[in-house]
């Protein structure tokens, strides 16, 4: 009996280490991509006489995004061909495009937040479940009326937040100039997003009982991890 318990404990410890290590590498990869993106944008905008390689590097984020999307669609060949043709056009017109690198970087960064606002806002349509409600249901199972109302309001808040953040980036670009913008836009956006998380969690603690709430990290892990609700996991077990 004792040997069986020790074996189970060792198995749980091994699984926990594997999950922790997997989470560590995910965080490390995110930080590498985020810092790399900031450095790449700064180099692109700060270069006085951008050459072909600098011009191409300014389009790496959007091209990489399109290639990642292509692997999940039936139009994979079309998207890959489009990226290849776009790359040739960029190389051919690199001298002209070099004058607009600041604008290109600003539009790409703003497009990320517009896409997030669109993703959240699209789920607010009649007959659809708001995105935050969907994540909460995956963590807790079916939502009661209070949870449903709250998670819908949070989805609205995130939609408006990402729209406002896009406007802030635009204003920073025009008021501060592209060289100052590139230094502060990444940090400012991360600070504002972190502040939004903290404010939302503080409001959640006041409005939702402790037994019915979870952290946003847990929700994201559930949403992108198993894709199954709590009720489904219980029925499977």
Short mmCIF file of C-alpha atoms in Angstrom, two decimals:
data_model
loop_
_atom_site.label_atom_id
_atom_site.label_comp_id
_atom_site.label_asym_id
_atom_site.label_seq_id
_atom_site.Cartn_x
_atom_site.Cartn_y
_atom_site.Cartn_z
CA UNK A 1 0.00 0.00 0.00
CA UNK A 2 2.80 2.37 0.97
CA UNK A 3 4.66 1.57 -2.24
CA UNK A 4 1.56 2.35 -4.29
CA UNK A 5 1.14 5.69 -2.54
CA UNK A 6 4.78 6.54 -3.12
CA UNK A 7 4.41 5.66 -6.80
CA UNK A 8 1.32 7.87 -7.12
CA UNK A 9 3.10 10.72 -5.33
CA UNK A 10 6.10 10.38 -7.64
CA UNK A 11 3.81 10.37 -10.69
CA UNK A 12 2.01 13.53 -9.49
CA UNK A 13 5.34 15.25 -8.78
CA UNK A 14 6.65 14.33 -12.25
CA UNK A 15 3.46 15.60 -13.90
CA UNK A 16 3.63 18.83 -11.87
CA UNK A 17 7.25 19.40 -12.91
CA UNK A 18 6.34 18.80 -16.56
CA UNK A 19 3.43 21.27 -16.39
CA UNK A 20 5.61 23.86 -14.61
CA UNK A 21 8.42 23.46 -17.15
CA UNK A 22 5.93 23.70 -20.03
CA UNK A 23 4.49 26.90 -18.53
CA UNK A 24 8.00 28.32 -18.05
CA UNK A 25 8.89 27.80 -21.70
CA UNK A 26 5.61 29.37 -22.82
CA UNK A 27 6.36 32.49 -20.73
CA UNK A 28 9.96 32.54 -21.97
CA UNK A 29 8.81 32.29 -25.60
CA UNK A 30 6.29 35.11 -25.09
CA UNK A 31 8.94 37.38 -23.53
CA UNK A 32 11.40 36.56 -26.32
CA UNK A 33 8.85 37.43 -29.02
CA UNK A 34 7.67 40.58 -27.21
CA UNK A 35 11.18 41.93 -26.51
CA UNK A 36 12.34 40.93 -29.99
CA UNK A 37 9.40 42.78 -31.52
CA UNK A 38 10.20 45.93 -29.52
CA UNK A 39 13.88 45.82 -30.51
CA UNK A 40 13.05 45.14 -34.16
CA UNK A 41 10.61 48.06 -34.30
CA UNK A 42 13.14 50.39 -32.66
CA UNK A 43 15.89 49.38 -35.10
CA UNK A 44 13.58 49.80 -38.09
CA UNK A 45 12.50 53.32 -37.10
CA UNK A 46 15.91 54.48 -35.83
CA UNK A 47 17.89 53.46 -38.92
CA UNK A 48 18.78 56.64 -40.86
CA UNK A 49 19.10 55.07 -44.30
CA UNK A 50 17.01 51.89 -44.28
CA UNK A 51 18.14 49.24 -46.74
CA UNK A 52 16.22 46.30 -48.20
CA UNK A 53 16.75 44.10 -45.14
CA UNK A 54 15.47 46.80 -42.76
CA UNK A 55 12.40 47.35 -44.93
CA UNK A 56 11.67 43.62 -45.05
CA UNK A 57 12.12 43.31 -41.27
CA UNK A 58 9.43 45.96 -40.75
CA UNK A 59 6.92 43.57 -42.34
CA UNK A 60 8.04 40.45 -40.44
CA UNK A 61 5.28 40.65 -37.75
CA UNK A 62 2.39 40.81 -40.23
CA UNK A 63 3.92 38.20 -42.53
CA UNK A 64 4.57 35.84 -39.63
CA UNK A 65 0.99 36.35 -38.46
CA UNK A 66 -0.41 35.52 -41.89
CA UNK A 67 1.74 32.39 -42.13
CA UNK A 68 0.57 31.22 -38.70
CA UNK A 69 -3.06 31.82 -39.68
CA UNK A 70 -2.54 29.95 -42.94
CA UNK A 71 -1.82 26.67 -41.12
CA UNK A 72 -5.33 26.73 -39.63
CA UNK A 73 -7.26 27.48 -42.81
CA UNK A 74 -8.16 25.61 -45.98
CA UNK A 75 -6.61 28.44 -48.01
CA UNK A 76 -3.08 27.64 -46.87
CA UNK A 77 -1.52 27.65 -50.35
CA UNK A 78 -3.24 30.93 -51.28
CA UNK A 79 -2.04 32.75 -48.15
CA UNK A 80 1.52 31.45 -48.49
CA UNK A 81 1.57 32.52 -52.15
CA UNK A 82 0.20 35.95 -51.17
CA UNK A 83 2.95 36.41 -48.58
CA UNK A 84 5.59 35.39 -51.13
CA UNK A 85 4.26 37.81 -53.78
CA UNK A 86 3.98 40.59 -51.18
CA UNK A 87 7.61 39.98 -50.19
CA UNK A 88 8.74 40.37 -53.80
CA UNK A 89 6.74 43.60 -54.17
CA UNK A 90 8.28 44.96 -50.95
CA UNK A 91 11.81 44.15 -52.13
CA UNK A 92 11.16 45.74 -55.54
CA UNK A 93 9.79 48.96 -53.96
CA UNK A 94 11.97 49.02 -50.83
CA UNK A 95 13.45 52.46 -51.60
CA UNK A 96 10.00 54.09 -51.64
CA UNK A 97 8.65 52.06 -48.71
CA UNK A 98 11.66 53.06 -46.56
CA UNK A 99 10.20 56.55 -46.15
CA UNK A 100 7.08 55.11 -44.48
CA UNK A 101 8.61 52.60 -42.05
CA UNK A 102 7.39 54.55 -39.01
CA UNK A 103 3.84 54.47 -40.32
CA UNK A 104 4.10 50.78 -41.15
CA UNK A 105 5.23 49.91 -37.62
CA UNK A 106 2.54 52.09 -36.06
CA UNK A 107 -0.25 50.61 -38.20
CA UNK A 108 0.89 47.05 -37.48
CA UNK A 109 0.99 47.61 -33.72
CA UNK A 110 -2.37 49.37 -33.74
CA UNK A 111 -3.85 46.59 -35.88
CA UNK A 112 -3.12 44.09 -33.10
CA UNK A 113 -5.37 45.97 -30.68
CA UNK A 114 -8.03 46.61 -33.34
CA UNK A 115 -8.09 42.86 -33.99
CA UNK A 116 -8.47 42.16 -30.26
CA UNK A 117 -11.31 44.71 -30.00
CA UNK A 118 -12.97 43.09 -33.01
CA UNK A 119 -12.55 39.60 -31.47
CA UNK A 120 -14.18 40.65 -28.19
CA UNK A 121 -16.83 42.84 -29.80
CA UNK A 122 -17.91 40.22 -32.32
CA UNK A 123 -19.05 37.94 -29.50
CA UNK A 124 -21.40 40.64 -28.17
CA UNK A 125 -23.78 40.16 -31.09
CA UNK A 126 -27.31 38.98 -30.35
CA UNK A 127 -27.49 35.21 -30.09
CA UNK A 128 -23.78 34.81 -29.29
CA UNK A 129 -22.05 34.17 -25.98
CA UNK A 130 -19.63 36.98 -24.96
CA UNK A 131 -16.00 35.88 -25.00
CA UNK A 132 -15.41 36.35 -21.25
CA UNK A 133 -18.66 34.47 -20.54
CA UNK A 134 -17.40 31.59 -22.68
CA UNK A 135 -14.09 31.47 -20.81
CA UNK A 136 -15.86 31.64 -17.42
CA UNK A 137 -18.17 28.79 -18.44
CA UNK A 138 -15.18 26.66 -19.36
CA UNK A 139 -13.75 27.19 -15.88
CA UNK A 140 -16.93 26.99 -13.77
CA UNK A 141 -19.54 25.28 -15.93
CA UNK A 142 -22.94 26.88 -16.68
CA UNK A 143 -23.14 30.48 -15.42
CA UNK A 144 -25.84 31.91 -13.20
CA UNK A 145 -27.54 35.23 -14.02
CA UNK A 146 -25.11 37.32 -11.97
CA UNK A 147 -22.07 35.73 -13.60
CA UNK A 148 -23.59 36.05 -17.09
CA UNK A 149 -24.32 39.76 -16.62
CA UNK A 150 -20.91 40.47 -15.15
CA UNK A 151 -18.92 38.58 -17.80
CA UNK A 152 -20.86 40.34 -20.56
CA UNK A 153 -19.99 43.73 -19.02
CA UNK A 154 -16.33 42.67 -18.82
CA UNK A 155 -16.36 41.69 -22.50
CA UNK A 156 -17.77 45.15 -23.33
CA UNK A 157 -15.08 46.75 -21.14
CA UNK A 158 -12.24 44.90 -22.91
CA UNK A 159 -13.68 45.82 -26.31
CA UNK A 160 -13.78 49.52 -25.42
CA UNK A 161 -10.37 49.28 -23.76
CA UNK A 162 -8.63 47.95 -26.87
CA UNK A 163 -10.32 50.61 -29.01
CA UNK A 164 -9.16 53.30 -26.58
CA UNK A 165 -5.64 51.84 -26.52
CA UNK A 166 -5.50 52.06 -30.31
CA UNK A 167 -6.44 55.75 -30.10
CA UNK A 168 -3.75 56.33 -27.46
CA UNK A 169 -1.11 54.79 -29.73
CA UNK A 170 -2.23 57.00 -32.61
CA UNK A 171 -2.05 60.14 -30.45
CA UNK A 172 1.38 59.21 -29.11
CA UNK A 173 2.64 58.74 -32.66
CA UNK A 174 1.40 62.13 -33.87
CA UNK A 175 2.20 64.14 -30.71
CA UNK A 176 5.52 62.59 -29.64
CA UNK A 177 6.88 61.59 -33.03
CA UNK A 178 7.84 58.14 -34.21
CA UNK A 179 11.23 57.96 -32.46
CA UNK A 180 9.77 58.74 -29.03
CA UNK A 181 6.67 56.66 -29.81
CA UNK A 182 8.68 53.51 -30.42
CA UNK A 183 10.35 53.84 -27.00
CA UNK A 184 7.13 54.26 -25.03
CA UNK A 185 4.36 52.55 -27.02
CA UNK A 186 5.30 49.00 -26.06
CA UNK A 187 5.81 49.82 -22.38
CA UNK A 188 2.70 52.00 -22.23
CA UNK A 189 0.48 49.34 -23.79
CA UNK A 190 1.76 46.63 -21.43
CA UNK A 191 1.30 48.87 -18.36
CA UNK A 192 -2.25 49.79 -19.42
CA UNK A 193 -3.17 46.16 -20.11
CA UNK A 194 -1.75 45.06 -16.75
CA UNK A 195 -3.68 47.88 -15.04
CA UNK A 196 -6.87 46.74 -16.77
CA UNK A 197 -6.37 43.21 -15.47
CA UNK A 198 -5.83 44.49 -11.92
CA UNK A 199 -8.84 46.83 -12.00
CA UNK A 200 -11.12 44.15 -13.45
CA UNK A 201 -10.00 41.61 -10.84
CA UNK A 202 -10.60 44.12 -8.04
CA UNK A 203 -14.14 44.75 -9.33
CA UNK A 204 -14.70 40.99 -9.70
CA UNK A 205 -13.70 40.43 -6.05
CA UNK A 206 -16.39 42.91 -4.98
CA UNK A 207 -19.20 41.63 -7.19
CA UNK A 208 -18.64 37.87 -7.53
CA UNK A 209 -18.48 35.49 -4.49
CA UNK A 210 -15.08 33.85 -3.98
CA UNK A 211 -16.50 30.38 -4.68
CA UNK A 212 -17.73 31.51 -8.11
CA UNK A 213 -14.71 33.38 -9.43
CA UNK A 214 -11.30 32.47 -10.78
CA UNK A 215 -8.21 34.26 -12.01
CA UNK A 216 -7.92 35.39 -15.63
CA UNK A 217 -4.80 33.22 -15.94
CA UNK A 218 -6.82 30.13 -15.06
CA UNK A 219 -9.45 31.09 -17.63
CA UNK A 220 -6.89 31.62 -20.39
CA UNK A 221 -5.19 28.31 -19.53
CA UNK A 222 -8.52 26.49 -19.74
CA UNK A 223 -9.58 28.24 -22.95
CA UNK A 224 -6.37 27.53 -24.85
CA UNK A 225 -5.57 24.28 -23.08
CA UNK A 226 -8.27 21.66 -23.16
CA UNK A 227 -11.14 23.58 -24.75
CA UNK A 228 -13.54 21.62 -22.52
CA UNK A 229 -15.85 22.98 -19.86
CA UNK A 230 -15.75 21.86 -16.27
CA UNK A 231 -19.03 20.04 -16.69
CA UNK A 232 -17.66 18.08 -19.65
CA UNK A 233 -14.51 17.14 -17.79
CA UNK A 234 -16.56 15.94 -14.83
CA UNK A 235 -18.81 13.82 -17.03
CA UNK A 236 -15.75 12.29 -18.72
CA UNK A 237 -14.32 11.30 -15.38
#
